[in-house]
CSV table of C-alpha atoms and ligand atoms in Angstrom, one decimal:
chain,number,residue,atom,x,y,z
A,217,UNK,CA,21.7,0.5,26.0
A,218,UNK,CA,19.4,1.0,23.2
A,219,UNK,CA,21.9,-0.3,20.3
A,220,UNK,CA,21.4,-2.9,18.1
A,221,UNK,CA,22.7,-5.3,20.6
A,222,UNK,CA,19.7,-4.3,22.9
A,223,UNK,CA,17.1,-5.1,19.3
A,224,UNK,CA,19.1,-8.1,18.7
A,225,UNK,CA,18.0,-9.6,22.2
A,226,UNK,CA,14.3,-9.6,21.0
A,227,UNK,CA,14.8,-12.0,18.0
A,228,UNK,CA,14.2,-15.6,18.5
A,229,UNK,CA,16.2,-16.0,15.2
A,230,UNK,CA,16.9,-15.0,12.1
A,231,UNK,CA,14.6,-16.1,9.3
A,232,UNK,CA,16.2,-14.1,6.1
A,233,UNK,CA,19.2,-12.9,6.4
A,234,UNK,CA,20.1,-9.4,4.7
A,235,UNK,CA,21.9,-10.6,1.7
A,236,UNK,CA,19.3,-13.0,0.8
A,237,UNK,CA,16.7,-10.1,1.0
A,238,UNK,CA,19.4,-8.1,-1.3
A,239,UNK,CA,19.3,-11.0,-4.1
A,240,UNK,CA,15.5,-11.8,-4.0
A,241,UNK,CA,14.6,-8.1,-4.3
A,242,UNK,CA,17.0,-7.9,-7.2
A,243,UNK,CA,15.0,-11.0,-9.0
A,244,UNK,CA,11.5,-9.6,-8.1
A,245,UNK,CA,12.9,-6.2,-9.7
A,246,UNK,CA,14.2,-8.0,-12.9
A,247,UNK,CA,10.7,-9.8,-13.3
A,248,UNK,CA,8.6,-6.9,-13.0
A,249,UNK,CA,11.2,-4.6,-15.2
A,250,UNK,CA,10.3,-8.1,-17.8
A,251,UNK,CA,6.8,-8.0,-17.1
A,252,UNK,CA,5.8,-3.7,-17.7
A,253,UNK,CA,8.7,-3.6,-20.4
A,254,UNK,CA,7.7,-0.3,-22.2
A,255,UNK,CA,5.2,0.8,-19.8
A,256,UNK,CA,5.2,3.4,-17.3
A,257,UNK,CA,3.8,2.2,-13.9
A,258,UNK,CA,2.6,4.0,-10.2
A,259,UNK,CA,4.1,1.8,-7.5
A,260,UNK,CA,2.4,2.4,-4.4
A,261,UNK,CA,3.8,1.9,-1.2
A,262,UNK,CA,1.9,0.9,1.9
A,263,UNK,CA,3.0,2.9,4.9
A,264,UNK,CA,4.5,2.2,7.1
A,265,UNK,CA,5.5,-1.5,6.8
A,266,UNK,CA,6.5,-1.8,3.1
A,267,UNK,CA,9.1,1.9,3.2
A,268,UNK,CA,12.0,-0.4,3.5
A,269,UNK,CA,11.3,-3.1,1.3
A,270,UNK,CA,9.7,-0.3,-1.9
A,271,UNK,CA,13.1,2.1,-1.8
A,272,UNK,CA,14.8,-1.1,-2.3
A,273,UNK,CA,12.4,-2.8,-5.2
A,274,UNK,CA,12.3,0.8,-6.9
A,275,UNK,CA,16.0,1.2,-7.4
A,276,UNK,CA,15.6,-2.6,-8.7
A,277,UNK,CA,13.2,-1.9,-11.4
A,278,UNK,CA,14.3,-0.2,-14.5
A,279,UNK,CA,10.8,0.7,-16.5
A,280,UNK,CA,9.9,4.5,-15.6
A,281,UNK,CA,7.9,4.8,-12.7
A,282,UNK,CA,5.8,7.5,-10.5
A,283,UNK,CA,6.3,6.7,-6.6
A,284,UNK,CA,3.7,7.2,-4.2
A,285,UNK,CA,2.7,6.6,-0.8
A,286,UNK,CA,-0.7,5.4,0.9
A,287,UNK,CA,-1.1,5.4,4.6
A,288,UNK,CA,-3.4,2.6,6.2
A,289,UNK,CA,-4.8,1.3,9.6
A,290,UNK,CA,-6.3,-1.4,10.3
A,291,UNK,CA,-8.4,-1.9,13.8
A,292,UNK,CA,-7.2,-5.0,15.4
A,293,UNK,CA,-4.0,-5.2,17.8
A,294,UNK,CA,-0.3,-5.5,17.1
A,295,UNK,CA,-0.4,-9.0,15.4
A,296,UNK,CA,-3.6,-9.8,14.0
A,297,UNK,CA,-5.8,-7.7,11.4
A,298,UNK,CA,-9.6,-6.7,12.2
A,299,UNK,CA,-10.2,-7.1,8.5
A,300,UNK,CA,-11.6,-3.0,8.7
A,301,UNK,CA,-9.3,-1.0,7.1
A,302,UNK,CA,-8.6,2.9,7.2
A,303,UNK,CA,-7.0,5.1,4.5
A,304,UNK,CA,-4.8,7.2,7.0
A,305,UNK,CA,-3.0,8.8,3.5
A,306,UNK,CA,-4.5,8.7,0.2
A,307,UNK,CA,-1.8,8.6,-2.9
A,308,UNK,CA,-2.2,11.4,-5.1
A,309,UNK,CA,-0.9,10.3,-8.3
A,310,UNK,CA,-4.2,9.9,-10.8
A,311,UNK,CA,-4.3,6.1,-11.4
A,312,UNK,CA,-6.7,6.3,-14.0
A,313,UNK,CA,-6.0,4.1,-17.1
A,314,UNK,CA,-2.3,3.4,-15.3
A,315,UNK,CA,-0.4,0.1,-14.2
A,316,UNK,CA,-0.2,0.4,-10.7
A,317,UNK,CA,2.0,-1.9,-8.9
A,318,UNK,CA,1.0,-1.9,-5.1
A,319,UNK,CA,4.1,-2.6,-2.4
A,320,UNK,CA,3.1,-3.9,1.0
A,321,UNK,CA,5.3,-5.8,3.6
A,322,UNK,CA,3.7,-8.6,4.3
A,323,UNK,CA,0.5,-10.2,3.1
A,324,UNK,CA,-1.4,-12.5,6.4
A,325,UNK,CA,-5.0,-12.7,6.4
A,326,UNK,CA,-5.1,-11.4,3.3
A,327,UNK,CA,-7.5,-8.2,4.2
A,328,UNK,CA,-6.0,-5.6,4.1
A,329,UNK,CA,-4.6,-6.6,0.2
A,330,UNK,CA,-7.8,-7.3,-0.4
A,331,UNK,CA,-9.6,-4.0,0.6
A,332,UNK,CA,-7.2,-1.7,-1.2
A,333,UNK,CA,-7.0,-3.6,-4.5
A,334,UNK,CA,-10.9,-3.2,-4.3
A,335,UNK,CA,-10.4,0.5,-3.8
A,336,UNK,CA,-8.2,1.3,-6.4
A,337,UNK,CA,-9.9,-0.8,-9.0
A,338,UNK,CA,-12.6,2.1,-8.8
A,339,UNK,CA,-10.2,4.4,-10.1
A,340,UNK,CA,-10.1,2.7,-13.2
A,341,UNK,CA,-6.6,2.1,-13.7
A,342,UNK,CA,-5.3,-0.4,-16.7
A,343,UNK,CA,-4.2,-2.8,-14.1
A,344,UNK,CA,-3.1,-3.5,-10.2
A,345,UNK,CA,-0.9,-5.9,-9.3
A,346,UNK,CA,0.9,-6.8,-6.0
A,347,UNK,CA,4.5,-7.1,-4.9
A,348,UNK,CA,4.9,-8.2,-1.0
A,349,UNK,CA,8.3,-9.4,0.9
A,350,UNK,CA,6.5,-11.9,2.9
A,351,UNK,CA,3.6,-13.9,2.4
A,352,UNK,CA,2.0,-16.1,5.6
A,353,UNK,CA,-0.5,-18.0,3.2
A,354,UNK,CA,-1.0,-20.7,6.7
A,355,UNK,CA,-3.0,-17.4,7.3
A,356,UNK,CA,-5.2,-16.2,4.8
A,357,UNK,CA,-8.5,-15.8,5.5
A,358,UNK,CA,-9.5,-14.4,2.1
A,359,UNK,CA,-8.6,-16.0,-1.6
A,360,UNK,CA,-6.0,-13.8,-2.9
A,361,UNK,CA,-2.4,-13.8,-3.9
A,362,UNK,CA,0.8,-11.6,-4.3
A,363,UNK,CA,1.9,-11.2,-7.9
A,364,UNK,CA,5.5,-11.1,-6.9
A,365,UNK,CA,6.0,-12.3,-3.6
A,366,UNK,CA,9.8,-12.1,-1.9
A,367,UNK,CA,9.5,-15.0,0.6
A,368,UNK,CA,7.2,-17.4,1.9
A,369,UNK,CA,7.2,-17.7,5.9
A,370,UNK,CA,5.6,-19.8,8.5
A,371,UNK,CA,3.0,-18.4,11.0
A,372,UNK,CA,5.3,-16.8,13.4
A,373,UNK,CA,5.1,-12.9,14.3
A,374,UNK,CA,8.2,-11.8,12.1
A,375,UNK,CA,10.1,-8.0,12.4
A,376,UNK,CA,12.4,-6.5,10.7
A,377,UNK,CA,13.2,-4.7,7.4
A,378,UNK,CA,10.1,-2.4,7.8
A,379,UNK,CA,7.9,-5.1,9.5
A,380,UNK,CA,7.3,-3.6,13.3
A,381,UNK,CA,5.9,-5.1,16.5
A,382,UNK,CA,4.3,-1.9,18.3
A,383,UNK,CA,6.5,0.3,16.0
A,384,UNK,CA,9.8,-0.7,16.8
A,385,UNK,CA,12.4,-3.1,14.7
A,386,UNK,CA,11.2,-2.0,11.3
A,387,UNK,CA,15.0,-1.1,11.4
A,388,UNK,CA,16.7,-4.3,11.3
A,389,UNK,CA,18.3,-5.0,8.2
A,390,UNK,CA,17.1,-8.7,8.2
A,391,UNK,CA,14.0,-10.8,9.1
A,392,UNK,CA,13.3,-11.7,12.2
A,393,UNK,CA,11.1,-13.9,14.7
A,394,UNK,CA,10.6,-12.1,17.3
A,395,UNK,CA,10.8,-13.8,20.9
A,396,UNK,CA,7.3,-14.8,22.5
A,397,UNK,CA,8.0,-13.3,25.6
A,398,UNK,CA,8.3,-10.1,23.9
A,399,UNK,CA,5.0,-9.8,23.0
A,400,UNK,CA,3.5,-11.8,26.2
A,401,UNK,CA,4.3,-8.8,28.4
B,135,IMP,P1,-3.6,-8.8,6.6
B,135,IMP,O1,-4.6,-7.8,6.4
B,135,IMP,O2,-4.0,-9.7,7.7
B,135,IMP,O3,-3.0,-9.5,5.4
B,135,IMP,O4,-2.4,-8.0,7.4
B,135,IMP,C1,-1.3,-7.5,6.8
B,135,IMP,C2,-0.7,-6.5,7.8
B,135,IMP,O5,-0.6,-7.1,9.2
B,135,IMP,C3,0.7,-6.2,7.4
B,135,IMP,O6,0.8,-5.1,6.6
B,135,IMP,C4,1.4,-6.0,8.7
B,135,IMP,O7,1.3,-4.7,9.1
B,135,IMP,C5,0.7,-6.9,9.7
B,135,IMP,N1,1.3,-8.2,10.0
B,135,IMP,C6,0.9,-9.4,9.7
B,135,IMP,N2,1.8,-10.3,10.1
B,135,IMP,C7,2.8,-9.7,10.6
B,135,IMP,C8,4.1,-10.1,11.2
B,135,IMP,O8,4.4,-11.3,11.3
B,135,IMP,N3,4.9,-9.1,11.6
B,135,IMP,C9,4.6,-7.8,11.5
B,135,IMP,N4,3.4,-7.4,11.0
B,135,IMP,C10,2.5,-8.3,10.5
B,136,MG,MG1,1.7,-3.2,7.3
């Protein structure tokens, strides 16, 4: 069996529930409506991770927006980042003079943030800013920090809503630890 009951047996436990992730997404969307009040902005999302988490921050912010998506990899294996980073999907929205608001899942060593902040400040847009569900700052290897950040987590691997080990869970509807043994074999 491959139902959720099967996915469920993976998680160590849960670390946000789904209605907690409901109302925090709801508060980040308030603040940023707040923050670009009268602007128009580019919110950016970071595929794959961050698709969950962005259709649910869009609908939460009211200021008029253009969506767009941006495909990374980084080298490095299923938990850790290399720190190299590879534009899979470029957006193609011009960002020039705009407000962009990148989306990402979860911010850990802080690299990959990092390298595509750098590469859309050459665009020249007005501003960027950043907006990540999780944030493992135990981790970070380089000085930088989310703008809006949904929660803060411990170092454990965490799946669920978006976030992936290998590609699977990113459907759970809550956060996750995932089971060590999971990842051991
Ligand atoms: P950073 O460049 O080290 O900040 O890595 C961020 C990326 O690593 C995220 O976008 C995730 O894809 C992945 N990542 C880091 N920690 C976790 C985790 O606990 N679960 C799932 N993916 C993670
Ligand atoms: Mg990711």
């Amino acid at each position: 069996m491959w139902g959720k009951e099967f996915m469920a047996q993976g998680i160590e436990k849960v670390l946000v529930p789904e209605e907690e992730i409901k109302k925090r997404v709801q508060e980040l969307g308030d603040r940023i409506s707040k923050d670009y009040d009268g602007e128009e902005i580019v919110v950016i999302c970071v595929l794959k991770g961050a698709s969950i988490f962005f259709a649910d921050l869009c609908r939460a912010i009211t200021v008029h927006m253009k969506m767009d998506f941006m495909g990374i990899s980084s080298y490095g294996d299923a938990q850790k980042t290399s720190g190299i980073v590879k534009i899979t999907k470029d957006c193609d929205t011009s960002i020039t003079g705009k407000h962009v608001l990148i989306v990402e899942d979860i911010m850990d060593s802080g690299y990959t943030l990092t390298y595509l902040v750098r590469m859309l400040k050459e665009r020249q847009p007005a501003s960027v800013k950043i907006a990540c569900l999780l944030d493992k700052p135990s981790r970070r290897e380089v000085e930088i920090t989310p703008d809006y950040c949904g929660f803060t987590v411990p170092n454990e691997f965490v799946v669920g809503f978006g976030l992936d080990y290998k590609g699977l869970y990113r459907n759970l509807p809550y956060i996750g630890v995932l089971k060590p043994e999971v990842y051991a074999n």
